[in-house]
C-alpha cells in the first residue's frame, strides 16, 4: 500500500495533474449547482476533452468533478429549494427552511463541512476496506435488494412530518407513479398513455416539479413580502465552530453513506434518506426536522458525499459500476487503456492511488471555495422575491430540458409543480413521493426476479439471512418513531 501511495504522489508532482484537480473542482461546482445536470452528465461532457490528456490528469479531473458536483447540488437546494442533484432533495427538507429563517449562511457552511468530513472519512474507509466490502456487495441478490428497498420505504414514518396518514398517502401515490412505464420483467407497456412515459415517469422532472416549481407557485403569493435580513455570518475560521456539535451525526452518516455506496445501484439518494431518518430517530428534537433543523442538513450532506467513495469500491475492485457516474468513469478509463477490476492494482497502481490522493487533496480546494463562496451565495437571498421567482422558474425549466432534450419532460415538470403546490395546500410533504420514485421500481423488479428464481416460493425472502435481517429491521424502523405518539394518545384516553 505504501508503495502504491508513493507511485500516486509521484504522479501529483506534475503541474498538469494539480491543474486538472483544481479544474475538476470548479467545473463540478458549476455542474452540481445547475438543476438537471448530474455528476454523470458532467463527466460525460468532459470526456471528449480528456482524450489528449495524460490518463492520470484525466482521472483526477473526472474524480474531483464527481466529488464537487455531489456537494454543490446543496447550494440551490438550500437557497431556492431546487436540488441541483437528486440526492440534494433531502438536504432541502431542512436547508430551505433554514434559509427562510435567515440562516442560509449557517446551512451552507454546515453542508460544505459535513460533505468534507464525510468524503474524507469515507475515502479512508475505501482505502482500507475496498477488498472485503466488495465481497459483501456481491452477496446481494434480488431477494436482498427487495428487502433493502422495503427497509428504505419503512423510513416513511420519519419523513411524514406531523401526520403519518398523509405520509402514507403520499408514499402510495408515488408507488402508483412507478407502475407507469415498461414492465421490468415482461417488457409490456403499462399506463404509458404517451410515448414519453415508456421509460417511466421522468425522475428529474418530477423532482424539480415537486420541490422547485411548486415553490415558485407558492412564492408568487408572496412576491410583495419584504426580504428577510441575513443573520451574522462568522468569519471563515469561525465557521468551523458550527460543525463541532455534529461530530457523532457525521460519523453515523459517514458509515451509512459508505455502506450504501458500496451496494451497486443503491446511490446517494438512498444514503441521504437513511442517514436523515437515523439522525431524526436519535435526535433530541425530532419534531423540528423538516422545519429547519441543522442536524438534518449535516446528516443528508455527510451521507451524500460519503456515498461517492463507497461507489468507487466495486468499480475499482470488481469493475462493477455502482451508479451512473462510475459507469462513465469506467468508460473514461477504458479510453485510456485501463480496465478496472482486480488486476488494476497490479497493472496500473498509479490509477487507484491517484484517485485516493485526488479525493483527499481535492477536498481542501472544495472547502475553501465553499466557505469563501458562502458570503457571495447568501446574497442571492437578498434579491427581490419576484426576481428570484422568475430566475428559479427559468432555471428549473432549462435544467429539465437539458437533462432530457425533450419538451415532454418540461411539461411533466410543470404538471408535478402544480401537484406539489396542491400538496402544500393540504399539508402533504412531497418527500415520501420522492422516496417511492427512488425505490418503487427497484422494489418491484427485484421482487419479481426473486419470485422467478425461487419458482414463486415466497420463502426466499425469509430464508436468506441478509433479506430476513433487512425485513425485520424494516418493521422496527417503521414502528419505532411512532411508538411515542401511541403512548401519548393512550395516556390522553386514560385521562
Coordinates of C-alpha atoms in Angstrom, one line a residue:
X1 CA 0.0 0.0 0.0
X2 CA 2.8 2.4 0.9
X3 CA 4.5 1.7 -2.5
X4 CA 1.2 2.4 -4.2
X5 CA 0.9 5.8 -2.5
X6 CA 4.4 6.7 -3.4
X7 CA 3.5 6.0 -7.1
X8 CA 0.4 8.1 -6.8
X9 CA 2.3 11.0 -5.1
X10 CA 4.9 10.9 -7.8
X11 CA 2.1 11.5 -10.4
X12 CA 0.9 14.6 -8.4
X13 CA 4.3 16.2 -8.8
X14 CA 3.2 17.3 -12.2
X15 CA 1.6 20.8 -12.5
X16 CA -0.8 19.4 -15.1
X17 CA -2.3 17.0 -12.5
X18 CA -2.7 19.8 -10.0
X19 CA -4.3 22.0 -12.6
X20 CA -6.7 19.1 -13.5
X21 CA -7.6 18.7 -9.9
X22 CA -8.5 22.4 -9.5
X23 CA -10.4 22.5 -12.8
X24 CA -12.4 19.4 -11.8
X25 CA -13.5 21.1 -8.6
X26 CA -14.5 24.3 -10.3
X27 CA -16.4 22.5 -13.1
X28 CA -18.0 20.2 -10.6
X29 CA -19.3 23.2 -8.6
X30 CA -21.0 24.5 -11.7
X31 CA -22.4 21.2 -12.8
X32 CA -23.9 20.3 -9.5
X33 CA -25.4 23.7 -8.9
X34 CA -27.4 23.5 -12.2
X35 CA -30.6 21.6 -11.8
X36 CA -30.8 18.7 -14.3
X37 CA -27.1 18.3 -14.7
X38 CA -25.9 15.4 -12.7
X39 CA -22.3 14.3 -11.9
X40 CA -22.6 11.6 -14.6
X41 CA -23.7 14.1 -17.2
X42 CA -20.9 16.5 -16.3
X43 CA -18.3 13.7 -16.5
X44 CA -19.7 12.5 -19.9
X45 CA -19.5 16.1 -21.3
X46 CA -15.9 16.3 -20.1
X47 CA -14.6 13.0 -21.5
X48 CA -14.2 14.3 -25.1
X49 CA -11.8 17.0 -23.8
X50 CA -9.7 14.4 -21.9
X51 CA -8.8 12.3 -25.0
X52 CA -5.4 14.0 -25.5
X53 CA -4.6 14.3 -21.8
X54 CA -2.4 12.0 -19.7
X55 CA -4.6 9.2 -18.1
X56 CA -3.8 10.4 -14.6
X57 CA -4.7 14.0 -15.4
X58 CA -8.0 12.8 -16.9
X59 CA -8.9 10.6 -14.0
X60 CA -8.0 13.2 -11.4
X61 CA -10.1 15.8 -13.2
X62 CA -13.1 13.5 -13.5
X63 CA -12.9 12.3 -9.9
X64 CA -12.8 15.9 -8.5
X65 CA -15.6 16.9 -10.7
X66 CA -17.6 14.0 -9.4
X67 CA -16.8 14.9 -5.8
X68 CA -17.6 18.6 -6.1
X69 CA -20.8 18.2 -8.0
X70 CA -22.1 15.8 -5.4
X71 CA -21.8 18.6 -2.8
X72 CA -22.7 21.7 -4.9
X73 CA -26.2 20.4 -5.6
X74 CA -26.9 21.5 -2.0
X75 CA -26.4 25.2 -2.9
X76 CA -29.6 25.7 -4.9
X77 CA -31.4 23.2 -2.7
X78 CA -30.8 25.4 0.3
X79 CA -31.1 28.8 -1.4
X80 CA -34.1 28.3 -3.7
X81 CA -35.4 24.8 -2.8
X82 CA -34.2 23.5 -6.2
X83 CA -32.0 20.4 -5.7
X84 CA -29.0 20.5 -8.1
X85 CA -28.6 16.8 -7.7
X86 CA -31.4 14.3 -6.9
X87 CA -29.8 13.4 -3.6
X88 CA -29.9 17.1 -2.5
X89 CA -33.7 16.9 -2.2
X90 CA -33.2 15.5 1.3
X91 CA -30.9 18.5 2.1
X92 CA -33.6 20.8 1.0
X93 CA -36.0 19.5 3.6
X94 CA -34.2 21.4 6.4
X95 CA -31.8 23.6 4.4
X96 CA -34.5 25.7 2.7
X97 CA -36.5 26.3 5.9
X98 CA -33.2 27.5 7.5
X99 CA -32.8 29.9 4.5
X100 CA -36.4 31.1 5.1
X101 CA -35.4 31.9 8.7
X102 CA -32.3 33.9 7.6
X103 CA -29.9 31.1 8.3
X104 CA -28.7 30.5 4.8
X105 CA -25.1 31.1 5.7
X106 CA -25.2 28.6 8.5
X107 CA -26.9 26.0 6.3
X108 CA -24.4 26.4 3.5
X109 CA -21.5 26.2 6.0
X110 CA -22.8 23.0 7.6
X111 CA -23.4 21.4 4.2
X112 CA -19.9 22.0 2.9
X113 CA -18.1 21.0 6.2
X114 CA -20.4 17.9 6.6
X115 CA -19.6 17.0 3.0
X116 CA -15.9 17.4 3.5
X117 CA -15.8 15.3 6.7
X118 CA -18.0 12.6 5.1
X119 CA -15.8 12.4 1.9
X120 CA -12.5 12.3 3.8
X121 CA -13.6 9.6 6.3
X122 CA -15.3 7.6 3.6
X123 CA -12.1 7.8 1.4
X124 CA -10.1 6.4 4.4
X125 CA -12.7 3.6 4.7
X126 CA -12.4 3.0 0.9
X127 CA -8.6 2.6 1.2
X128 CA -8.7 0.0 4.0
X129 CA -11.8 -1.9 3.1
X130 CA -12.1 -1.9 -0.7
X131 CA -11.5 -5.6 -1.0
X132 CA -13.8 -7.2 1.6
X133 CA -16.6 -4.6 1.2
X134 CA -17.0 -5.6 -2.4
X135 CA -17.4 -9.2 -1.4
X136 CA -20.2 -8.1 0.8
X137 CA -21.9 -6.3 -2.1
X138 CA -21.7 -9.4 -4.3
X139 CA -23.8 -11.3 -1.7
X140 CA -26.8 -9.2 -2.7
X141 CA -29.2 -10.9 -5.0
X142 CA -32.8 -9.9 -5.9
X143 CA -34.2 -11.0 -2.5
X144 CA -31.7 -8.9 -0.7
X145 CA -32.3 -5.9 -2.9
X146 CA -36.0 -6.2 -2.4
X147 CA -35.5 -6.3 1.3
X148 CA -33.3 -3.3 1.4
X149 CA -35.8 -1.3 -0.7
X150 CA -38.5 -2.3 1.8
X151 CA -36.2 -1.0 4.5
X152 CA -35.9 2.3 2.7
X153 CA -39.7 2.6 2.3
X154 CA -40.1 1.9 6.0
X155 CA -38.5 5.3 6.6
X156 CA -41.8 6.8 5.7
X157 CA -42.6 7.1 9.4
X158 CA -39.7 9.6 9.8
X159 CA -40.4 11.5 6.7
X160 CA -44.1 12.1 7.2
X161 CA -43.9 15.3 9.2
X162 CA -46.8 15.7 11.6
X163 CA -49.1 13.1 10.0
X164 CA -48.2 9.5 9.3
X165 CA -51.5 9.2 7.4
X166 CA -50.6 12.0 5.0
X167 CA -47.2 10.5 4.6
X168 CA -48.6 7.1 3.7
X169 CA -51.0 8.7 1.1
X170 CA -48.0 10.4 -0.5
X171 CA -46.0 7.2 -0.5
X172 CA -48.8 5.2 -2.1
X173 CA -49.2 8.0 -4.7
X174 CA -45.5 7.7 -5.5
X175 CA -45.7 3.9 -5.8
X176 CA -48.6 4.2 -8.2
X177 CA -46.5 6.5 -10.3
X178 CA -43.7 3.9 -10.5
X179 CA -46.1 1.5 -12.2
X180 CA -46.1 3.8 -15.2
X181 CA -43.7 2.6 -18.0
X182 CA -42.5 -0.7 -19.3
X183 CA -42.9 -3.8 -17.2
X184 CA -39.5 -4.7 -15.7
X185 CA -39.9 -8.5 -16.4
X186 CA -42.3 -8.9 -19.3
X187 CA -41.4 -5.7 -21.1
X188 CA -45.1 -4.8 -21.6
X189 CA -46.1 -1.1 -21.5
X190 CA -48.2 -0.1 -18.5
X191 CA -50.3 3.0 -18.3
X192 CA -47.9 4.7 -20.8
X193 CA -50.6 6.8 -22.4
X194 CA -47.9 8.7 -24.4
X195 CA -44.5 7.5 -25.7
X196 CA -42.7 9.7 -23.2
X197 CA -43.9 7.5 -20.3
X198 CA -42.5 4.2 -21.8
X199 CA -39.3 4.6 -19.6
X200 CA -41.4 5.6 -16.6
X201 CA -42.1 9.0 -15.0
X202 CA -39.0 11.2 -15.7
X203 CA -37.4 11.3 -12.2
X204 CA -35.6 14.7 -12.6
X205 CA -38.7 16.3 -14.0
X206 CA -40.8 15.0 -11.1
X207 CA -38.2 16.1 -8.6
X208 CA -37.8 19.6 -10.0
X209 CA -41.6 19.9 -10.2
X210 CA -42.4 18.7 -6.7
X211 CA -39.7 20.7 -4.9
X212 CA -38.9 23.7 -7.1
X213 CA -41.8 24.7 -9.4
X214 CA -44.3 24.1 -6.6
X215 CA -42.2 26.6 -4.5
X216 CA -42.3 29.0 -7.5
X217 CA -46.1 28.9 -7.4
X218 CA -46.1 29.5 -3.6
X219 CA -43.6 32.3 -4.0
X220 CA -46.0 34.1 -6.4
X221 CA -48.2 34.6 -3.4
X222 CA -45.5 36.4 -1.5
X223 CA -43.7 38.5 -4.2
X224 CA -44.6 41.7 -2.3
X225 CA -43.2 40.5 1.0
X226 CA -40.1 42.3 2.3
X227 CA -36.8 40.4 2.1
X228 CA -35.8 38.8 5.5
X229 CA -32.4 40.2 6.7
X230 CA -29.5 37.9 6.9
X231 CA -28.1 36.8 10.2
X232 CA -24.5 37.3 11.1
X233 CA -22.2 35.0 9.1
X234 CA -19.0 34.2 11.1
X235 CA -15.5 34.5 9.6
X236 CA -14.1 31.6 7.6
X237 CA -12.2 30.5 10.7
X238 CA -15.3 30.9 12.9
X239 CA -17.4 28.8 10.6
X240 CA -15.5 25.6 11.6
X241 CA -17.1 26.0 15.1
X242 CA -20.5 25.4 13.7
X243 CA -19.8 21.8 12.9
X244 CA -18.4 20.7 16.3
X245 CA -21.8 19.8 17.9
X246 CA -22.5 17.4 15.0
X247 CA -19.5 15.1 15.4
X248 CA -21.4 11.9 16.1
X249 CA -24.0 12.8 13.5
X250 CA -21.2 13.0 10.9
X251 CA -19.7 9.7 12.0
X252 CA -23.0 7.8 11.8
X253 CA -23.9 9.4 8.5
X254 CA -20.5 8.6 7.0
X255 CA -20.9 4.9 7.9
X256 CA -24.4 4.8 6.4
X257 CA -23.3 6.6 3.2
X258 CA -20.2 4.4 2.6
X259 CA -22.0 1.1 3.2
X260 CA -24.9 2.1 1.0
X261 CA -22.5 3.4 -1.7
X262 CA -20.7 0.0 -1.9
X263 CA -24.0 -1.7 -2.8
X264 CA -24.3 -1.3 -6.6
X265 CA -27.5 0.5 -7.6
X266 CA -28.3 2.0 -4.2
X267 CA -27.0 5.5 -4.7
X268 CA -26.6 8.8 -2.8
X269 CA -30.4 9.4 -2.6
X270 CA -31.0 6.3 -0.6
X271 CA -27.9 7.0 1.6
X272 CA -29.2 10.5 2.4
X273 CA -32.7 9.2 3.2
X274 CA -31.4 6.6 5.6
X275 CA -28.9 8.9 7.3
X276 CA -31.6 11.6 7.7
X277 CA -34.0 9.2 9.2
X278 CA -31.4 7.7 11.5
X279 CA -30.5 11.1 12.8
X280 CA -34.1 12.1 13.3
X281 CA -34.7 8.9 15.3
X282 CA -31.8 9.7 17.7
X283 CA -32.3 13.5 17.8
X284 CA -33.4 15.2 21.0
X285 CA -35.8 17.3 18.9
X286 CA -37.2 15.1 16.1
X287 CA -40.3 17.3 15.8
X288 CA -38.2 20.1 14.3
X289 CA -36.9 18.1 11.3
X290 CA -38.3 19.5 8.1
X291 CA -38.7 22.9 9.8
X292 CA -35.0 24.0 9.7
X293 CA -33.1 21.6 11.9
X294 CA -29.3 21.8 11.2
X295 CA -28.9 18.2 12.1
X296 CA -30.9 17.2 9.0
X297 CA -28.6 19.2 6.7
X298 CA -25.5 17.7 8.2
X299 CA -26.8 14.1 8.1
X300 CA -28.0 14.4 4.5
X301 CA -24.9 16.0 3.1
X302 CA -22.4 13.9 5.0
X303 CA -24.1 10.7 3.8
X304 CA -24.5 12.0 0.3
X305 CA -20.7 12.7 -0.1
X306 CA -19.5 9.6 1.8
X307 CA -21.6 7.5 -0.6
X308 CA -19.3 8.5 -3.5
X309 CA -16.1 6.8 -2.3
X310 CA -18.2 3.8 -1.4
X311 CA -19.5 3.6 -5.0
X312 CA -15.8 3.5 -6.2
X313 CA -15.1 0.3 -4.2
X314 CA -16.9 -2.2 -6.5
X315 CA -15.7 -0.2 -9.5
X316 CA -12.0 -0.5 -8.6
X317 CA -12.0 -4.0 -7.1
X318 CA -14.5 -5.7 -9.5
X319 CA -15.0 -3.4 -12.4
X320 CA -18.7 -3.1 -11.5
X321 CA -20.2 0.4 -11.7
X322 CA -22.1 1.2 -8.5
X323 CA -24.0 4.1 -10.2
X324 CA -24.2 6.0 -13.5
X325 CA -21.3 8.3 -12.6
X326 CA -18.9 5.3 -12.0
X327 CA -20.1 3.8 -15.3
X328 CA -19.0 6.9 -17.1
X329 CA -15.7 6.8 -15.2
X330 CA -15.1 3.2 -16.3
X331 CA -15.7 4.3 -19.9
X332 CA -13.1 7.1 -19.4
X333 CA -10.6 4.7 -18.1
X334 CA -11.2 2.2 -20.9
X335 CA -10.5 5.0 -23.4
X336 CA -7.0 5.3 -21.9
X337 CA -6.5 1.6 -21.9
X338 CA -7.2 1.0 -18.2
X339 CA -9.6 -1.8 -17.2
X340 CA -11.0 -1.5 -13.6
X341 CA -11.0 -4.8 -11.7
X342 CA -8.8 -7.0 -9.5
X343 CA -5.8 -6.5 -11.8
X344 CA -5.8 -2.7 -11.8
X345 CA -3.8 -2.7 -8.5
X346 CA -1.1 -4.8 -10.2
X347 CA -1.0 -3.4 -13.8
X348 CA -1.9 0.3 -13.1
X349 CA -1.4 1.0 -9.4
X350 CA -0.9 4.7 -10.2
X351 CA -4.7 4.9 -11.1
X352 CA -6.4 3.8 -7.9
X353 CA -3.8 5.5 -5.7
X354 CA -4.1 8.7 -7.7
X355 CA -7.9 8.5 -7.1
X356 CA -7.3 8.2 -3.4
X357 CA -5.0 11.2 -3.3
X358 CA -7.3 13.2 -5.5
X359 CA -10.2 12.7 -3.2
X360 CA -8.1 13.7 -0.2
X361 CA -6.2 16.6 -1.8
X362 CA -9.2 17.9 -3.7
X363 CA -11.2 18.4 -0.6
X364 CA -9.3 21.4 0.8
X365 CA -9.9 23.2 -2.6
X366 CA -13.6 22.4 -2.3
X367 CA -13.9 23.5 1.3
X368 CA -12.1 26.8 0.7
X369 CA -14.2 27.6 -2.4
X370 CA -17.3 26.6 -0.4
X371 CA -16.6 28.7 2.7
X372 CA -15.4 31.8 0.9
X373 CA -18.2 31.5 -1.6
X374 CA -20.9 31.3 1.2
X375 CA -20.8 35.1 1.6
X376 CA -21.4 35.6 -2.1
X377 CA -24.1 32.9 -2.5
X378 CA -26.2 34.1 0.5
X379 CA -26.5 37.5 -1.2
X380 CA -28.8 35.8 -3.6
X381 CA -31.4 35.6 -0.8
X382 CA -31.5 39.4 -0.6
X383 CA -32.8 39.7 -4.2
X384 CA -36.4 40.7 -4.6
X385 CA -38.7 37.6 -4.3
X386 CA -40.3 38.5 -7.7
X387 CA -36.9 38.4 -9.4
X388 CA -35.9 35.2 -7.6
X389 CA -39.2 33.6 -8.7
X390 CA -38.6 34.3 -12.3
X391 CA -34.9 33.1 -12.2
X392 CA -35.8 29.9 -10.4
X393 CA -38.7 29.1 -12.8
X394 CA -36.4 29.7 -15.8
X395 CA -33.6 27.7 -14.3
X396 CA -35.9 24.8 -13.5
X397 CA -37.4 24.6 -17.0
X398 CA -33.9 24.9 -18.6
X399 CA -32.5 22.3 -16.3
X400 CA -35.3 19.9 -17.0
X401 CA -34.9 20.3 -20.8
X402 CA -31.1 20.0 -20.7
X403 CA -31.4 16.7 -18.8
X404 CA -33.6 15.0 -21.4
X405 CA -33.5 17.3 -24.5
X406 CA -37.3 16.7 -24.7
X407 CA -40.0 19.2 -24.3
X408 CA -42.2 16.5 -22.9
X409 CA -40.1 16.4 -19.7
X410 CA -40.7 20.1 -19.3
X411 CA -44.4 19.6 -19.3
X412 CA -44.1 16.8 -16.8
X413 CA -42.2 19.1 -14.5
X414 CA -44.9 21.7 -14.8
X415 CA -47.5 19.1 -14.0
X416 CA -45.7 18.0 -11.0
X417 CA -45.2 21.6 -10.0
X418 CA -49.0 22.0 -9.9
X419 CA -49.3 18.7 -8.0
X420 CA -46.7 19.8 -5.5
X421 CA -48.4 23.2 -4.9
X422 CA -51.7 21.4 -4.2
X423 CA -49.9 19.0 -1.8
X424 CA -48.5 22.1 0.0
X425 CA -52.0 23.4 0.5
X426 CA -53.3 20.2 2.0
X427 CA -50.1 19.9 4.1
X428 CA -48.7 16.7 2.5
X429 CA -44.9 16.6 2.3
X430 CA -43.6 15.6 -1.2
X431 CA -40.6 13.7 0.4
X432 CA -42.4 10.4 0.6
X433 CA -43.3 10.7 -3.1
X434 CA -39.6 11.1 -4.0
X435 CA -38.8 8.1 -1.7
X436 CA -41.3 6.0 -3.6
X437 CA -40.0 7.2 -7.0
X438 CA -36.4 6.3 -6.0
X439 CA -37.2 2.8 -4.6
X440 CA -40.5 1.7 -6.2
X441 CA -39.1 0.4 -9.4
X442 CA -36.2 -1.4 -7.6
X443 CA -38.6 -3.0 -5.2
X444 CA -41.0 -4.3 -7.9
X445 CA -38.3 -5.5 -10.3
X446 CA -36.3 -7.3 -7.6
X447 CA -39.4 -8.9 -6.0
X448 CA -40.4 -10.4 -9.3
X449 CA -36.9 -11.6 -10.2
X450 CA -36.7 -13.2 -6.8
X451 CA -40.0 -15.0 -7.3
X452 CA -38.9 -16.2 -10.7
X453 CA -35.6 -17.5 -9.2
X454 CA -37.4 -19.3 -6.4
X455 CA -40.2 -20.8 -8.5
X456 CA -42.8 -18.5 -6.9
X457 CA -41.8 -19.5 -3.4
X458 CA -42.2 -16.6 -1.0
X459 CA -39.9 -18.3 1.4
X460 CA -36.9 -16.9 -0.4
X461 CA -37.3 -13.6 1.4
X462 CA -37.1 -15.1 4.9
X463 CA -34.7 -17.9 4.3
X464 CA -31.9 -15.6 3.0
X465 CA -30.1 -14.2 6.1
X466 CA -29.5 -10.7 4.7
X467 CA -33.0 -10.4 3.4
X468 CA -34.5 -11.6 6.6
X469 CA -32.5 -9.2 8.7
X470 CA -33.4 -6.2 6.5
X471 CA -37.2 -7.1 6.7
X472 CA -37.1 -7.4 10.5
X473 CA -35.2 -4.1 10.8
X474 CA -37.8 -2.5 8.4
X475 CA -40.6 -3.4 10.9
X476 CA -38.6 -1.9 13.7
X477 CA -37.7 1.2 11.8
X478 CA -41.3 1.8 10.8
X479 CA -42.8 1.4 14.3
X480 CA -40.1 2.9 16.5
X481 CA -40.6 6.6 15.6
X482 CA -44.4 6.3 16.0
X483 CA -44.5 4.5 19.4
X484 CA -44.2 7.7 21.4
X485 CA -47.3 9.1 19.7
X486 CA -49.2 5.9 20.5
X487 CA -48.2 6.2 24.1
X488 CA -49.3 9.9 24.3
X489 CA -52.6 9.0 22.8
X490 CA -53.1 6.2 25.2
X491 CA -52.3 8.5 28.1
X492 CA -54.8 11.1 26.9
X493 CA -57.5 8.4 26.6
X494 CA -56.8 7.2 30.1
X495 CA -57.1 10.7 31.5

